[in-house]
Amino acid sequence: MERLAIEGLPIRYADRGEGTAVVLLHGFVGSADYWERIVPLLEGHFRCIVPDLLGHGESEAPPGPYTIERMADGVAELLDALGIEQAVLLGHSMGGYTALSFAERYPNRLSAFGLIHSMPLPDDAAGKEKRDAVAERVLREGVRPFVEQSAPNWFAPDNAKRMRAELARVQEIGFATKPEGAAGAALAMRDRPDRGQVIRDSELPVLLIAGSEDGIAPPEKAFAAENSRTVKRTIEGAGHMSLFEAPQELARQIASFVESL
């Protein structure tokens, strides 16, 4: 893993492989390590750029406010620093929200983009209340109790029972998130707008991947907006974490999409 400064703050990222630049963005209380089972399957074909987003992993957690737009701007600054003019940008969950914001703000920097277990829809009123509660909880208790309680729900029910090592790894990654970073990101997700029109108006290829058992971003929400170049794929039996539940299939779908460009 390597480091450089974004907004004058240190961030950690991986830069592996050669060829088409594929930027992989992790989800809430994740890190670049969320992609540790995917990158080895892709790096022989593409250049994989995998950062820790603002406040996550080993990247700095500065004082707020955090916004999804700020995260997108950080990705643009990372591409600038690496001399990458155009990339394929794929985001998991919160990373998908960031990818959509990037597509809205920097469309000319993309050859394609995609959302993995994510959605273009904003939080409803109940969702916003949950974000507030999460932010308050992690600042009060630290991140560990939230991650211990929540992570099993990110897997399909059967997978949560049998994929003990995978679940433990997701929790381990989550425990490393700084409370200030987790709280800031929760409020950033709370405040994100509806970006369905970004997909509908885009002339770029768009990859949408859902898990058939995902209770957080179910297929009907993951596929809520599309354009004429949208590729929609459902990973059967996966919940919200196909990066760990079905890494071979997820990597296959990503590779197929990028190779088609």
Coordinates of C-alpha atoms in Angstrom, one line a residue, residues 53-247:
L53 CA -11.8 7.0 1.6
L54 CA -11.9 10.1 3.9
G55 CA -12.0 9.0 7.5
H56 CA -11.7 5.3 6.8
G57 CA -8.9 2.7 7.0
E58 CA -5.6 4.4 7.4
S59 CA -6.6 7.7 5.8
E60 CA -6.9 10.8 7.9
A61 CA -10.2 11.6 9.7
P62 CA -10.2 15.4 9.9
P63 CA -13.0 17.4 11.5
G64 CA -16.3 17.5 9.6
P65 CA -18.5 18.2 7.9
Y66 CA -18.0 15.3 5.5
T67 CA -20.0 15.1 2.3
I68 CA -20.2 12.6 -0.5
E69 CA -19.1 15.4 -2.8
R70 CA -16.0 16.0 -0.7
M71 CA -15.2 12.3 -1.1
A72 CA -15.7 12.5 -4.8
D73 CA -13.4 15.5 -5.0
G74 CA -10.8 13.5 -3.1
V75 CA -11.0 10.7 -5.7
A76 CA -10.4 13.4 -8.5
E77 CA -7.4 14.7 -6.6
L78 CA -6.0 11.1 -6.3
L79 CA -6.4 10.6 -10.1
D80 CA -4.6 13.9 -10.7
A81 CA -1.8 12.9 -8.4
L82 CA -1.4 9.6 -10.2
G83 CA -1.6 11.2 -13.7
I84 CA -4.7 9.3 -14.6
E85 CA -6.8 11.3 -17.1
Q86 CA -9.7 8.8 -17.4
A87 CA -10.8 5.7 -15.5
V88 CA -13.5 3.3 -14.8
L89 CA -15.0 4.1 -11.4
L90 CA -16.8 1.4 -9.4
G91 CA -18.1 1.9 -5.9
H92 CA -19.5 -0.5 -3.2
S93 CA -22.4 0.9 -1.2
M94 CA -21.2 4.3 0.1
G95 CA -18.5 4.1 -2.5
G96 CA -21.3 3.9 -5.1
Y97 CA -22.8 7.1 -3.8
T98 CA -19.3 8.6 -4.2
A99 CA -19.0 7.2 -7.7
L100 CA -22.3 8.8 -8.7
S101 CA -21.2 12.2 -7.3
F102 CA -18.0 11.9 -9.2
A103 CA -19.9 11.1 -12.4
E104 CA -22.0 14.2 -11.8
R105 CA -19.0 16.4 -11.2
Y106 CA -16.3 15.0 -13.4
P107 CA -18.0 13.1 -16.3
N108 CA -15.1 13.7 -18.6
R109 CA -12.8 11.9 -16.3
L110 CA -14.7 8.6 -16.7
S111 CA -14.9 6.0 -19.4
A112 CA -17.6 4.2 -17.4
F113 CA -18.8 3.9 -13.8
G114 CA -20.8 1.5 -11.7
L115 CA -22.6 0.9 -8.4
I116 CA -22.1 -2.4 -6.5
H117 CA -24.7 -3.0 -3.8
S118 CA -25.6 0.7 -3.9
M119 CA -28.4 2.8 -5.3
P120 CA -29.1 6.3 -6.7
L121 CA -31.9 7.0 -4.3
P122 CA -31.6 9.2 -1.2
D123 CA -32.4 8.2 2.3
D124 CA -36.0 8.5 3.4
A125 CA -37.0 10.1 6.7
A126 CA -36.5 6.9 8.6
G127 CA -33.2 6.3 7.0
K128 CA -32.0 9.8 7.9
E129 CA -32.9 9.1 11.5
K130 CA -30.9 5.9 11.5
R131 CA -27.9 7.8 10.1
D132 CA -28.2 10.3 13.0
A133 CA -28.4 7.5 15.5
V134 CA -25.3 5.7 14.0
A135 CA -23.3 8.9 14.1
E136 CA -24.2 9.6 17.7
R137 CA -23.5 5.9 18.7
V138 CA -20.1 5.6 17.2
L139 CA -19.0 8.9 18.8
R140 CA -20.3 7.8 22.1
E141 CA -19.3 4.1 22.1
G142 CA -16.6 3.8 19.4
V143 CA -17.1 1.9 16.2
R144 CA -16.7 -1.6 17.5
P145 CA -20.2 -2.2 19.0
F146 CA -21.9 -0.9 15.9
V147 CA -19.8 -3.1 13.6
E148 CA -20.2 -6.2 15.7
Q149 CA -24.0 -5.8 15.7
S150 CA -24.4 -4.7 12.1
A151 CA -22.0 -6.7 10.0
P152 CA -23.9 -10.0 10.2
N153 CA -26.9 -8.2 8.6
W154 CA -24.7 -7.2 5.6
F155 CA -24.4 -10.9 4.6
A156 CA -27.2 -13.0 3.3
P157 CA -28.7 -14.9 6.3
D158 CA -27.3 -18.3 5.3
N159 CA -23.9 -16.8 4.5
A160 CA -23.7 -15.0 7.9
K161 CA -24.0 -18.4 9.6
R162 CA -21.5 -20.3 7.5
M163 CA -19.0 -17.7 6.4
R164 CA -17.5 -17.1 9.8
A165 CA -14.0 -16.2 8.6
E166 CA -15.4 -13.7 6.0
L167 CA -17.6 -12.1 8.6
A168 CA -14.8 -11.8 11.1
R169 CA -12.6 -10.2 8.4
V170 CA -15.3 -7.6 7.6
Q171 CA -15.6 -6.8 11.3
E172 CA -11.9 -6.5 11.7
I173 CA -11.7 -4.0 8.8
G174 CA -14.6 -2.1 10.3
F175 CA -13.0 -1.9 13.8
A176 CA -10.1 0.1 12.3
T177 CA -12.5 3.0 11.3
K178 CA -12.0 6.1 13.3
P179 CA -15.2 7.2 15.2
E180 CA -15.0 10.7 13.7
G181 CA -14.7 9.2 10.2
A182 CA -17.6 6.9 10.7
A183 CA -19.8 9.6 12.1
G184 CA -18.9 12.1 9.4
A185 CA -19.6 9.5 6.7
A186 CA -22.9 8.5 8.2
L187 CA -24.1 12.2 8.1
A188 CA -22.7 12.5 4.5
M189 CA -24.8 9.6 3.4
R190 CA -27.8 11.1 5.2
D191 CA -27.5 14.3 3.3
R192 CA -26.9 12.8 -0.2
P193 CA -29.5 13.8 -2.9
D194 CA -31.4 11.7 -5.4
R195 CA -28.9 11.1 -8.2
G196 CA -31.0 8.9 -10.4
Q197 CA -30.9 11.6 -13.1
V198 CA -27.1 11.3 -13.2
I199 CA -27.5 7.8 -14.5
R200 CA -30.4 8.5 -16.8
D201 CA -28.7 11.5 -18.4
S202 CA -25.2 9.9 -18.7
E203 CA -24.0 8.7 -22.0
L204 CA -21.4 6.5 -20.3
P205 CA -21.7 2.7 -19.8
V206 CA -23.0 2.0 -16.3
L207 CA -22.7 -1.2 -14.4
L208 CA -25.2 -2.0 -11.7
I209 CA -24.7 -5.0 -9.5
A210 CA -27.1 -6.2 -6.8
G211 CA -27.3 -9.2 -4.5
S212 CA -30.4 -11.2 -4.6
E213 CA -30.5 -11.4 -0.8
D214 CA -29.3 -7.8 -0.1
G215 CA -31.6 -6.2 2.5
I216 CA -29.8 -2.8 2.3
A217 CA -29.7 -2.2 -1.4
P218 CA -32.1 -4.8 -2.9
P219 CA -32.3 -5.1 -6.7
E220 CA -35.4 -2.9 -7.0
K221 CA -33.5 0.0 -5.4
A222 CA -30.1 -0.9 -7.0
F223 CA -31.8 -0.8 -10.4
A224 CA -34.0 2.3 -9.8
A225 CA -32.4 4.2 -12.6
E226 CA -30.7 3.2 -15.9
N227 CA -29.7 4.6 -19.3
S228 CA -29.4 2.9 -22.7
R229 CA -25.9 1.6 -21.9
T230 CA -26.7 0.1 -18.4
V231 CA -25.6 -3.4 -17.6
K232 CA -27.6 -4.9 -14.7
R233 CA -26.4 -8.0 -12.9
T234 CA -27.8 -9.8 -9.9
I235 CA -25.5 -12.1 -7.9
E236 CA -27.7 -14.9 -6.7
G237 CA -27.4 -15.8 -3.0
A238 CA -25.4 -12.8 -2.1
G239 CA -26.3 -10.1 0.4
H240 CA -24.7 -6.7 0.6
M241 CA -21.1 -8.1 0.6
S242 CA -20.4 -10.0 -2.5
L243 CA -16.8 -8.8 -2.2
F244 CA -16.6 -11.5 0.5
E245 CA -19.6 -13.7 -0.2
A246 CA -19.0 -14.3 -3.9
P247 CA -15.6 -12.7 -4.9

